[in-house]
Amino acid sequence: MDYSRRTIETLVPEHALARLRISPATAIKSPKEKESSRYSPYDFVHSPPLDTSTLAAHDFDVDVRSGFMPPEPPISRLPSEWQEWETVLQDAIDARLKLGDNPVVAPEETDRSALWRDRVQNMPILEIGRLRSSERNLRRAHLVLAWILHFYVHTHPPDTTPIVISKSLTLPLLAVSRELDLPPVLTYSDTVLYNWRYSPSDPSKLESITLFTGTKDEEHFFLTSAYIELAGVEALSLMQKCFDEAFVADSIALRRIASYLKKLSNVIKRLAKLLDAVREGCDPKVFYNEVRPWLRGEDSGKRPWIFLDENDEEVDFGDRRELSGPSAGQSALIHAFDIFLGVDHTPRRPPGVAAGQQQQQQSQQQPQSQSSSSALASSSSNGGNRSVKSPSGGFLERMQAYMPRHHRAFMNHLKAAKRPIRNLVSLNATNGASDGAPSSLVNAYDATVLALKGLRDTHIRIATLYIVNQMPRKEHPGPKPEGDVTKLPVVDDNAGVAKGTGGSDLVPFLKGSRDDTTRTLLNPKSLK
């Protein structure tokens, strides 16, 4: 079955999640900020991030019908005052600009890209003052400017010199990013959450608004994530019901939680099928060679990016320099599963390593641009001394800085649950059974954890197919065996480490996430 072609009505039944619904229309500004429409890049790079940890439940921007997706289609054009940005972006799309490091790009295509970049450099500097009154306009502005940025960066021919981004793009991009508390780079929300509309030919289906290549492969890749978000609405409802019952925690409540967990495991299994269905419409070679390079952030490329301020001097980002590309790791839905189930992405301290020594190693290994988001909810029963992030933990924590700020507030809300579900299940592991057999609640919980592990197993298979298997290869060194049979190909040394679109070391990250999930099981025999 082609899950990606299922209608929205099939994927998203109605669920009682009204308490989490909001569609914010305005950005919260101080009186001083409202008075002035002038801005400086240093407003973004030197101001503390917005504290959303204390927002009320209605500020989470989670909708009963669409979850973390907006309940109505995002706007597809900015008002006329900012049409210059829209026109520049549309011209790049219409011109089918090519990747600058494409070895077969024609000279006339290189010239076309250079002319377009000249136009970006000479754009008028547009004020964003009146954009502040609309969250939807701010989101669209970030999308447009970030797509322009990636077109601008990735159409440059190969070189070792930095890529200089003029103030005509730097100033509005940093100003809009500050309003939304997002990094000035393309994010998951720009490619998935706020990049869709209803198909004119079939309003029950979605289509992407903005694409780099215009291929069905690219659209199918983005829409796969969109359909996963929509199908995850039921999971959010079930998690909320579990938290409600946890406040009562009597025998009836525990039975209900077990029932909700069973349903949740089925929902997560359905998400895995949706993820696997990406293969039905996105060719791995097209994705790796034509789509994925456009998504690279600065940390996945070979050339640094220099943003120029109003004085044509380099912007000093300080310790907030953080420019990864869009990644599924920026989806709040997956983070919500981890927090709800108590998946701990912090590994045990290796034997013989003192806590202070390991913390010192951590500080040396982690970039200064780490997000200030708090760590994912830890599980008290996973055991061991924990003080550093695993390959998955550090990356997932960092990706929270790329989420819309209201979704980060929702993550903080989940972390602050007074009765974590894993702790509750652990306290009722046997229900007093004399033989010590696991309770039905433990079995239901472990089934949900295994379903999440299965989702991550699917992610590993997809990543292997779409990235690892597509990397440049060479024949295994050494003489060929008799019979004219060659040895298995290996990745070319010049290809480097497989990187995710968010800049992660792909294989260690995915396997680390999967192993962290497995360790969350309360009854290890559940694996058998």
Short mmCIF file of C-alpha atoms in Angstrom, two decimals:
data_model
loop_
_atom_site.label_atom_id
_atom_site.label_comp_id
_atom_site.label_asym_id
_atom_site.label_seq_id
_atom_site.Cartn_x
_atom_site.Cartn_y
_atom_site.Cartn_z
CA MET A 1 0.00 0.00 0.00
CA ASP A 2 1.24 3.48 -0.85
CA TYR A 3 0.89 5.07 2.58
CA SER A 4 2.13 8.42 1.35
CA ARG A 5 -0.91 8.66 -0.92
CA ARG A 6 -3.46 8.06 1.84
CA THR A 7 -5.86 10.91 2.44
CA ILE A 8 -5.55 13.25 5.39
CA GLU A 9 -8.90 12.01 6.73
CA THR A 10 -7.53 8.47 6.89
CA LEU A 11 -4.29 9.50 8.55
CA VAL A 12 -5.75 11.94 11.06
CA PRO A 13 -8.92 10.89 12.90
CA GLU A 14 -10.38 13.34 15.44
CA HIS A 15 -8.76 13.16 18.86
CA ALA A 16 -9.38 14.90 22.17
CA LEU A 17 -6.31 17.10 22.34
CA ALA A 18 -8.07 20.44 22.53
CA ARG A 19 -6.14 21.56 25.58
CA LEU A 20 -2.95 21.67 23.48
CA ARG A 21 -4.34 23.66 20.58
CA ILE A 22 -3.19 27.10 19.60
CA SER A 23 -2.38 28.93 16.39
CA PRO A 24 -0.49 32.02 17.58
CA ALA A 25 -1.17 35.07 15.47
CA THR A 26 1.26 37.50 16.98
CA ALA A 27 4.82 37.53 18.17
CA ILE A 28 5.38 38.65 21.77
CA LYS A 29 7.40 41.86 21.73
CA SER A 30 8.43 44.39 24.35
CA PRO A 31 7.07 47.95 23.95
CA LYS A 32 10.50 49.19 22.93
CA GLU A 33 10.78 46.57 20.21
CA LYS A 34 7.29 47.40 18.92
CA GLU A 35 8.21 51.04 18.50
CA SER A 36 11.16 50.44 16.19
CA SER A 37 11.33 48.66 12.87
CA ARG A 38 15.11 48.99 12.64
CA TYR A 39 17.25 45.99 13.33
CA SER A 40 20.81 44.82 13.57
CA PRO A 41 22.29 41.35 13.10
CA TYR A 42 23.67 41.65 16.59
CA ASP A 43 20.13 41.64 17.97
CA PHE A 44 20.09 37.98 16.99
CA VAL A 45 23.58 36.80 17.78
CA HIS A 46 24.02 38.56 21.11
CA SER A 47 20.53 38.35 22.61
CA PRO A 48 19.55 35.49 24.94
CA PRO A 49 17.10 33.00 23.45
CA LEU A 50 13.43 33.39 24.32
CA ASP A 51 12.53 31.53 27.51
CA THR A 52 9.46 29.44 26.69
CA SER A 53 9.75 27.02 29.60
CA THR A 54 6.94 28.66 31.56
CA LEU A 55 4.36 29.17 28.83
CA ALA A 56 0.86 27.88 29.49
CA ALA A 57 -0.40 24.76 27.76
CA HIS A 58 -2.30 26.80 25.15
CA ASP A 59 0.97 28.21 23.83
CA PHE A 60 2.32 24.91 22.51
CA ASP A 61 1.06 25.33 18.93
CA VAL A 62 -0.14 21.71 18.89
CA ASP A 63 -3.45 21.20 17.13
CA VAL A 64 -6.11 18.54 17.70
CA ARG A 65 -6.36 17.88 13.97
CA SER A 66 -2.79 18.23 12.77
CA GLY A 67 -0.43 17.85 15.73
CA PHE A 68 2.77 19.81 15.16
CA MET A 69 1.67 20.73 11.63
CA PRO A 70 -0.37 23.94 11.37
CA PRO A 71 -4.13 23.26 11.18
CA GLU A 72 -4.51 25.43 8.09
CA PRO A 73 -2.22 25.66 5.05
CA PRO A 74 0.75 28.00 5.56
CA ILE A 75 0.69 31.16 3.49
CA SER A 76 2.38 30.70 0.13
CA ARG A 77 3.30 34.36 -0.52
CA LEU A 78 4.31 37.29 1.64
CA PRO A 79 2.43 40.60 1.40
CA SER A 80 3.49 42.95 -1.40
CA GLU A 81 5.92 44.88 0.82
CA TRP A 82 8.26 41.86 0.76
CA GLN A 83 7.62 40.62 -2.77
CA GLU A 84 11.25 41.23 -3.71
CA TRP A 85 12.23 38.21 -1.60
CA GLU A 86 9.50 36.08 -3.12
CA THR A 87 10.51 37.09 -6.65
CA VAL A 88 14.19 36.34 -6.08
CA LEU A 89 13.36 32.90 -4.70
CA GLN A 90 10.92 32.12 -7.50
CA ASP A 91 13.47 33.16 -10.10
CA ALA A 92 15.95 30.66 -8.63
CA ILE A 93 13.33 27.92 -8.79
CA ASP A 94 12.20 28.81 -12.32
CA ALA A 95 15.80 28.95 -13.55
CA ARG A 96 16.42 25.44 -12.20
CA LEU A 97 19.74 26.56 -10.74
CA LYS A 98 22.28 23.76 -10.46
CA LEU A 99 24.55 22.73 -7.62
CA GLY A 100 27.86 24.49 -7.99
CA ASP A 101 29.89 21.39 -7.14
CA ASN A 102 28.13 19.32 -9.78
CA PRO A 103 31.02 18.10 -11.99
CA VAL A 104 28.88 18.14 -15.15
CA VAL A 105 27.29 21.57 -14.75
CA ALA A 106 27.42 23.48 -18.04
CA PRO A 107 29.21 26.86 -18.30
CA GLU A 108 25.97 28.65 -19.16
CA GLU A 109 24.37 27.22 -16.03
CA THR A 110 27.30 28.45 -13.95
CA ASP A 111 26.87 31.92 -15.48
CA ARG A 112 23.13 31.86 -14.79
CA SER A 113 23.76 31.04 -11.14
CA ALA A 114 26.35 33.83 -10.85
CA LEU A 115 23.90 36.38 -12.28
CA TRP A 116 21.24 35.27 -9.80
CA ARG A 117 23.69 35.56 -6.88
CA ASP A 118 24.55 39.09 -8.05
CA ARG A 119 20.88 39.91 -7.80
CA VAL A 120 20.78 38.58 -4.22
CA GLN A 121 23.76 40.75 -3.32
CA ASN A 122 22.00 43.81 -4.71
CA MET A 123 18.58 43.22 -3.17
CA PRO A 124 17.18 46.23 -1.31
CA ILE A 125 17.34 45.80 2.46
CA LEU A 126 13.70 45.39 3.47
CA GLU A 127 12.50 46.17 6.98
CA ILE A 128 10.55 43.51 8.89
CA GLY A 129 8.68 45.79 11.30
CA ARG A 130 5.18 44.99 10.05
CA LEU A 131 6.00 41.29 9.75
CA ARG A 132 6.12 41.10 13.54
CA SER A 133 2.34 41.30 13.82
CA SER A 134 1.88 37.91 12.17
CA GLU A 135 3.49 34.63 13.18
CA ARG A 136 2.44 33.12 9.86
CA ASN A 137 4.17 35.90 7.90
CA LEU A 138 7.31 35.52 10.00
CA ARG A 139 7.37 31.80 9.29
CA ARG A 140 7.00 32.41 5.57
CA ALA A 141 9.72 35.07 5.67
CA HIS A 142 12.13 32.66 7.38
CA LEU A 143 11.30 29.99 4.81
CA VAL A 144 11.85 32.31 1.85
CA LEU A 145 15.09 33.84 3.15
CA ALA A 146 16.51 30.48 4.25
CA TRP A 147 15.77 28.91 0.85
CA ILE A 148 17.44 31.89 -0.83
CA LEU A 149 20.43 31.36 1.47
CA HIS A 150 20.79 27.70 0.49
CA PHE A 151 20.37 28.47 -3.21
CA TYR A 152 23.00 31.19 -2.81
CA VAL A 153 25.51 29.03 -0.93
CA HIS A 154 25.19 25.83 -2.89
CA THR A 155 25.33 27.31 -6.39
CA HIS A 156 28.91 28.48 -5.72
CA PRO A 157 31.58 26.57 -7.68
CA PRO A 158 34.00 24.44 -5.65
CA ASP A 159 36.63 26.46 -3.82
CA THR A 160 38.38 26.69 -0.47
CA THR A 161 37.59 30.33 0.25
CA PRO A 162 34.68 31.31 2.53
CA ILE A 163 31.27 32.03 1.03
CA VAL A 164 30.39 35.66 1.73
CA ILE A 165 26.70 36.45 2.30
CA SER A 166 25.86 40.10 1.71
CA LYS A 167 23.99 42.32 4.15
CA SER A 168 20.97 42.39 1.81
CA LEU A 169 20.30 38.81 2.88
CA THR A 170 22.06 38.72 6.24
CA LEU A 171 20.15 41.57 7.88
CA PRO A 172 16.57 40.42 7.23
CA LEU A 173 17.39 36.74 7.76
CA LEU A 174 18.95 37.34 11.17
CA ALA A 175 16.16 39.72 12.15
CA VAL A 176 13.42 37.22 11.25
CA SER A 177 15.37 34.41 12.91
CA ARG A 178 15.52 36.45 16.10
CA GLU A 179 11.77 36.99 16.06
CA LEU A 180 11.15 33.25 15.75
CA ASP A 181 14.10 32.21 17.94
CA LEU A 182 15.41 30.00 15.13
CA PRO A 183 18.90 29.68 13.62
CA PRO A 184 19.43 31.58 10.34
CA VAL A 185 19.49 28.45 8.20
CA LEU A 186 17.03 26.10 6.52
CA THR A 187 15.19 23.94 9.08
CA TYR A 188 12.77 21.01 9.19
CA SER A 189 9.91 23.47 9.71
CA ASP A 190 10.92 25.33 6.50
CA THR A 191 10.92 22.15 4.41
CA VAL A 192 8.06 20.20 6.02
CA LEU A 193 5.87 21.89 8.66
CA TYR A 194 5.31 25.20 6.84
CA ASN A 195 5.93 24.08 3.26
CA TRP A 196 2.67 22.46 2.15
CA ARG A 197 -0.70 23.14 0.61
CA TYR A 198 -3.71 21.09 -0.42
CA SER A 199 -3.44 19.61 -3.88
CA PRO A 200 -5.73 21.49 -6.31
CA SER A 201 -6.60 18.23 -8.04
CA ASP A 202 -7.36 16.38 -4.79
CA PRO A 203 -7.88 18.48 -1.63
CA SER A 204 -7.48 15.37 0.54
CA LYS A 205 -3.79 15.21 -0.43
CA LEU A 206 -0.86 17.54 0.14
CA GLU A 207 1.85 18.94 -2.08
CA SER A 208 5.00 20.89 -1.30
CA ILE A 209 5.11 24.62 -1.99
CA THR A 210 8.85 25.12 -2.46
CA LEU A 211 11.39 22.68 -3.92
CA PHE A 212 15.03 22.94 -4.98
CA THR A 213 14.85 20.50 -7.88
CA GLY A 214 11.17 20.44 -8.73
CA THR A 215 11.33 16.64 -8.84
CA LYS A 216 8.65 14.31 -7.52
CA ASP A 217 11.44 12.57 -5.61
CA GLU A 218 12.17 15.68 -3.56
CA GLU A 219 8.49 16.37 -2.94
CA HIS A 220 7.86 12.77 -1.89
CA PHE A 221 10.79 12.98 0.53
CA PHE A 222 9.38 16.07 2.27
CA LEU A 223 5.78 14.85 2.23
CA THR A 224 6.75 11.55 3.80
CA SER A 225 7.72 13.50 6.92
CA ALA A 226 4.53 15.56 6.67
CA TYR A 227 2.33 12.46 6.60
CA ILE A 228 4.25 11.01 9.54
CA GLU A 229 3.53 14.20 11.49
CA LEU A 230 -0.17 13.94 10.68
CA ALA A 231 -0.37 10.26 11.56
CA GLY A 232 1.34 11.08 14.86
CA VAL A 233 -1.63 13.13 16.06
CA GLU A 234 -3.19 10.03 17.58
CA ALA A 235 0.04 9.31 19.45
CA LEU A 236 -0.04 12.75 21.09
CA SER A 237 -3.61 12.13 22.23
CA LEU A 238 -2.73 8.73 23.70
CA MET A 239 0.26 10.15 25.55
CA GLN A 240 -1.93 12.87 27.07
CA LYS A 241 -4.46 10.26 28.20
CA CYS A 242 -1.70 8.27 29.86
CA PHE A 243 -0.54 11.34 31.77
CA ASP A 244 -4.12 12.03 32.87
CA GLU A 245 -4.52 8.50 34.23
CA ALA A 246 -1.11 8.65 35.91
CA PHE A 247 -2.43 11.30 38.30
CA VAL A 248 -4.96 8.77 39.59
CA ALA A 249 -2.75 5.67 39.34
CA ASP A 250 -5.28 3.26 40.82
CA SER A 251 -5.90 -0.20 39.40
CA ILE A 252 -8.43 1.06 36.88
CA ALA A 253 -6.09 3.83 35.75
CA LEU A 254 -3.23 1.36 35.32
CA ARG A 255 -5.38 -0.87 33.13
CA ARG A 256 -6.32 2.12 31.02
CA ILE A 257 -2.69 3.16 30.64
CA ALA A 258 -1.84 -0.37 29.49
CA SER A 259 -4.60 -0.12 26.92
CA TYR A 260 -3.39 3.28 25.69
CA LEU A 261 0.18 2.02 25.46
CA LYS A 262 -0.93 -0.90 23.29
CA LYS A 263 -2.65 1.54 20.97
CA LEU A 264 0.41 3.79 20.98
CA SER A 265 2.64 0.91 19.91
CA ASN A 266 0.36 0.32 16.92
CA VAL A 267 0.50 3.99 15.98
CA ILE A 268 4.31 3.98 16.06
CA LYS A 269 4.34 0.84 13.90
CA ARG A 270 2.17 2.69 11.41
CA LEU A 271 4.67 5.55 11.39
CA ALA A 272 7.43 3.07 10.56
CA LYS A 273 5.41 1.91 7.55
CA LEU A 274 4.97 5.49 6.42
CA LEU A 275 8.71 6.06 6.72
CA ASP A 276 9.47 2.93 4.76
CA ALA A 277 7.08 4.12 2.04
CA VAL A 278 9.53 6.89 1.14
CA ARG A 279 11.08 4.28 -1.18
CA GLU A 280 7.92 4.26 -3.30
CA GLY A 281 8.38 7.78 -4.62
CA CYS A 282 11.94 8.90 -3.96
CA ASP A 283 14.81 7.32 -5.87
CA PRO A 284 17.92 6.95 -3.62
CA LYS A 285 20.29 8.15 -6.34
CA VAL A 286 18.19 11.23 -7.07
CA PHE A 287 17.99 12.05 -3.39
CA TYR A 288 21.70 11.61 -2.70
CA ASN A 289 23.04 13.38 -5.79
CA GLU A 290 20.37 16.01 -6.56
CA VAL A 291 18.34 16.76 -3.42
CA ARG A 292 20.48 16.16 -0.36
CA PRO A 293 23.36 18.55 -1.28
CA TRP A 294 20.95 21.50 -1.21
CA LEU A 295 20.08 20.73 2.41
CA ARG A 296 23.63 20.89 3.76
CA GLY A 297 24.30 23.36 6.52
CA GLU A 298 27.63 25.03 7.11
CA ASP A 299 28.77 22.16 9.37
CA SER A 300 28.28 19.65 6.53
CA GLY A 301 30.16 21.60 3.88
CA LYS A 302 33.78 22.38 3.12
CA ARG A 303 33.56 26.18 3.02
CA PRO A 304 32.74 28.49 5.95
CA TRP A 305 29.90 30.99 5.58
CA ILE A 306 30.59 34.66 6.36
CA PHE A 307 27.57 36.88 7.04
CA LEU A 308 28.12 40.61 6.50
CA ASP A 309 26.49 43.22 8.72
CA GLU A 310 25.31 46.73 7.84
CA ASN A 311 28.94 47.91 7.78
CA ASP A 312 30.02 45.06 5.50
CA GLU A 313 31.92 43.48 8.37
CA GLU A 314 31.67 39.85 9.43
CA VAL A 315 28.94 39.13 11.95
CA ASP A 316 30.34 37.72 15.18
CA PHE A 317 27.99 34.93 16.25
CA GLY A 318 29.93 34.27 19.43
CA ASP A 319 28.93 31.00 21.05
CA ARG A 320 25.65 30.87 19.11
CA ARG A 321 27.28 29.82 15.85
CA GLU A 322 25.09 26.89 14.87
CA LEU A 323 24.27 26.16 11.24
CA SER A 324 23.13 22.60 10.59
CA GLY A 325 20.76 21.71 7.78
CA PRO A 326 17.18 20.41 8.11
CA SER A 327 16.88 16.99 9.71
CA ALA A 328 14.18 14.62 10.96
CA GLY A 329 15.95 15.04 14.29
CA GLN A 330 14.27 18.47 14.40
CA SER A 331 10.82 16.86 14.51
CA ALA A 332 9.18 17.41 17.90
CA LEU A 333 7.17 14.23 17.43
CA ILE A 334 10.18 11.92 17.74
CA HIS A 335 11.50 13.87 20.73
CA ALA A 336 8.07 13.55 22.35
CA PHE A 337 8.23 9.76 22.09
CA ASP A 338 11.64 9.72 23.76
CA ILE A 339 10.56 11.97 26.61
CA PHE A 340 7.27 10.18 27.18
CA LEU A 341 8.86 6.73 27.31
CA GLY A 342 11.90 7.91 29.27
CA VAL A 343 14.47 6.98 26.64
CA ASP A 344 17.80 8.09 28.07
CA HIS A 345 20.36 9.17 25.50
CA THR A 346 23.11 9.60 28.09
CA PRO A 347 25.40 6.51 28.22
CA ARG A 348 26.87 4.87 31.30
CA ARG A 349 30.29 6.11 32.29
CA PRO A 350 32.95 3.75 30.93
CA PRO A 351 34.60 1.58 33.60
CA GLY A 352 37.71 3.14 35.12
CA VAL A 353 36.87 6.68 33.99
CA ALA A 354 36.21 9.17 36.75
CA ALA A 355 33.23 11.52 36.50
CA GLY A 356 35.43 14.64 36.42
CA GLN A 357 37.63 13.16 33.71
CA GLN A 358 34.63 12.31 31.56
CA GLN A 359 33.07 15.74 32.01
CA GLN A 360 36.37 17.27 30.89
CA GLN A 361 36.34 15.05 27.79
CA GLN A 362 32.76 16.11 27.12
CA SER A 363 33.60 19.82 27.30
CA GLN A 364 36.46 19.30 24.87
CA GLN A 365 34.34 17.34 22.39
CA GLN A 366 31.15 19.40 22.37
CA PRO A 367 31.06 22.53 20.22
CA GLN A 368 30.41 25.81 21.97
CA SER A 369 27.29 26.21 19.89
CA GLN A 370 25.41 23.54 21.83
CA SER A 371 21.80 24.46 22.38
CA SER A 372 20.81 25.61 25.83
CA SER A 373 17.88 23.20 25.81
CA SER A 374 17.81 20.89 28.79
CA ALA A 375 18.67 17.22 28.43
CA LEU A 376 16.04 14.71 27.44
CA ALA A 377 14.15 13.23 30.35
CA SER A 378 16.32 10.61 32.04
CA SER A 379 15.09 7.32 33.42
CA SER A 380 15.91 6.57 37.04
CA SER A 381 15.84 2.85 36.42
CA ASN A 382 18.20 2.66 33.46
CA GLY A 383 21.04 2.45 35.97
CA GLY A 384 24.69 3.45 35.91
CA ASN A 385 26.51 6.73 36.33
CA ARG A 386 25.76 9.08 33.46
CA SER A 387 27.55 12.29 32.71
CA VAL A 388 28.19 12.65 28.97
CA LYS A 389 26.07 12.54 25.86
CA SER A 390 26.03 9.59 23.52
CA PRO A 391 26.39 10.15 19.75
CA SER A 392 22.61 10.39 19.68
CA GLY A 393 22.10 12.39 22.87
CA GLY A 394 24.23 15.41 21.97
CA PHE A 395 22.79 15.66 18.47
CA LEU A 396 19.15 15.31 19.53
CA GLU A 397 19.61 17.90 22.24
CA ARG A 398 21.20 20.28 19.75
CA MET A 399 18.38 19.76 17.24
CA GLN A 400 15.82 21.14 19.68
CA ALA A 401 17.22 24.61 18.98
CA TYR A 402 15.93 24.18 15.40
CA MET A 403 12.33 23.50 16.45
CA PRO A 404 9.68 26.22 16.47
CA ARG A 405 9.87 27.79 19.93
CA HIS A 406 6.36 26.71 20.89
CA HIS A 407 7.28 23.09 20.19
CA ARG A 408 10.32 23.45 22.42
CA ALA A 409 7.96 24.67 25.12
CA PHE A 410 5.93 21.50 24.62
CA MET A 411 9.07 19.42 25.07
CA ASN A 412 9.74 21.22 28.37
CA HIS A 413 6.15 20.53 29.39
CA LEU A 414 6.60 16.80 28.80
CA LYS A 415 9.90 16.76 30.68
CA ALA A 416 8.21 18.40 33.68
CA ALA A 417 5.60 15.64 34.04
CA LYS A 418 5.12 15.04 37.77
CA ARG A 419 4.56 11.33 37.24
CA PRO A 420 6.78 10.04 34.41
CA ILE A 421 5.18 7.04 32.73
CA ARG A 422 8.30 4.87 32.91
CA ASN A 423 8.63 5.38 36.65
CA LEU A 424 4.96 4.55 37.14
CA VAL A 425 5.27 1.38 35.09
CA SER A 426 8.44 0.38 36.93
CA LEU A 427 6.68 0.76 40.31
CA ASN A 428 3.96 -1.59 39.09
CA ALA A 429 6.24 -4.04 37.33
CA THR A 430 4.67 -7.22 38.75
CA ASN A 431 1.39 -6.06 40.32
CA GLY A 432 2.24 -8.22 43.32
CA ALA A 433 2.50 -11.46 41.39
CA SER A 434 4.22 -14.08 43.52
CA ASP A 435 6.19 -15.49 40.59
CA GLY A 436 7.56 -12.06 39.72
CA ALA A 437 6.14 -12.24 36.19
CA PRO A 438 5.93 -8.85 34.45
CA SER A 439 2.57 -7.16 34.66
CA SER A 440 0.39 -6.45 31.67
CA LEU A 441 1.38 -2.80 32.13
CA VAL A 442 5.08 -3.65 31.74
CA ASN A 443 4.32 -5.79 28.69
CA ALA A 444 2.37 -2.93 27.10
CA TYR A 445 5.12 -0.44 27.91
CA ASP A 446 7.86 -2.67 26.52
CA ALA A 447 5.78 -3.29 23.38
CA THR A 448 5.68 0.48 22.84
CA VAL A 449 9.43 0.78 23.38
CA LEU A 450 10.00 -2.03 20.88
CA ALA A 451 7.76 -0.25 18.39
CA LEU A 452 9.94 2.86 18.76
CA LYS A 453 13.02 0.68 18.31
CA GLY A 454 11.40 -0.70 15.16
CA LEU A 455 10.85 2.85 13.88
CA ARG A 456 14.54 3.53 14.41
CA ASP A 457 15.48 0.24 12.74
CA THR A 458 13.50 1.43 9.73
CA HIS A 459 15.31 4.77 9.84
CA ILE A 460 18.64 2.95 9.81
CA ARG A 461 17.61 0.91 6.76
CA ILE A 462 16.41 4.02 4.92
CA ALA A 463 19.56 5.97 5.79
CA THR A 464 21.71 3.07 4.64
CA LEU A 465 19.85 2.87 1.34
CA TYR A 466 19.71 6.61 0.67
CA ILE A 467 23.09 7.75 1.99
CA VAL A 468 25.59 5.04 2.92
CA ASN A 469 24.93 2.90 -0.16
CA GLN A 470 25.08 5.95 -2.44
CA MET A 471 28.49 7.18 -1.30
CA PRO A 472 31.34 6.91 -3.84
CA ARG A 473 32.81 3.42 -3.84
CA LYS A 474 35.89 1.69 -5.03
CA GLU A 475 36.92 -1.92 -5.44
CA HIS A 476 38.44 -3.57 -2.40
CA PRO A 477 42.23 -3.26 -2.61
CA GLY A 478 44.25 -6.36 -3.35
CA PRO A 479 44.33 -8.98 -6.10
CA LYS A 480 41.07 -10.27 -7.46
CA PRO A 481 40.22 -13.86 -6.56
CA GLU A 482 40.10 -16.55 -9.22
CA GLY A 483 36.99 -16.91 -11.27
CA ASP A 484 36.89 -13.20 -12.10
CA VAL A 485 34.84 -12.50 -8.95
CA THR A 486 35.45 -9.12 -7.32
CA LYS A 487 35.32 -8.46 -3.64
CA LEU A 488 32.58 -6.33 -2.13
CA PRO A 489 32.98 -2.61 -2.84
CA VAL A 490 33.95 -0.33 0.01
CA VAL A 491 33.35 3.39 0.52
CA ASP A 492 35.99 5.56 -1.11
CA ASP A 493 38.36 7.08 1.45
CA ASN A 494 37.81 10.50 -0.14
CA ALA A 495 34.06 10.28 0.45
CA GLY A 496 34.44 11.06 4.16
CA VAL A 497 32.14 10.02 6.98
CA ALA A 498 28.45 9.54 6.16
CA LYS A 499 26.66 12.65 7.40
CA GLY A 500 22.99 13.22 8.04
CA THR A 501 21.34 16.37 6.65
CA GLY A 502 21.55 17.83 10.16
CA GLY A 503 25.31 17.33 10.30
CA SER A 504 25.35 14.20 12.47
CA ASP A 505 27.78 11.32 12.00
CA LEU A 506 24.98 9.29 10.56
CA VAL A 507 25.71 5.67 11.44
CA PRO A 508 26.87 6.22 15.05
CA PHE A 509 23.93 8.56 15.66
CA LEU A 510 21.25 6.21 14.33
CA LYS A 511 22.66 3.11 15.98
CA GLY A 512 23.18 5.02 19.22
CA SER A 513 19.54 6.16 19.20
CA ARG A 514 18.36 2.62 18.54
CA ASP A 515 20.56 1.16 21.30
CA ASP A 516 19.43 3.83 23.76
CA THR A 517 15.85 2.83 23.01
CA THR A 518 16.59 -0.86 23.57
CA ARG A 519 18.10 -0.10 26.99
CA THR A 520 14.81 1.49 27.99
CA LEU A 521 13.05 -1.90 28.14
CA LEU A 522 11.98 -2.86 31.66
CA ASN A 523 11.96 -6.56 30.83
CA PRO A 524 14.96 -7.43 28.60
CA LYS A 525 13.25 -10.71 27.74
CA SER A 526 10.84 -8.64 25.65
CA LEU A 527 13.51 -8.65 22.94
CA LYS A 528 13.21 -12.39 22.46
#
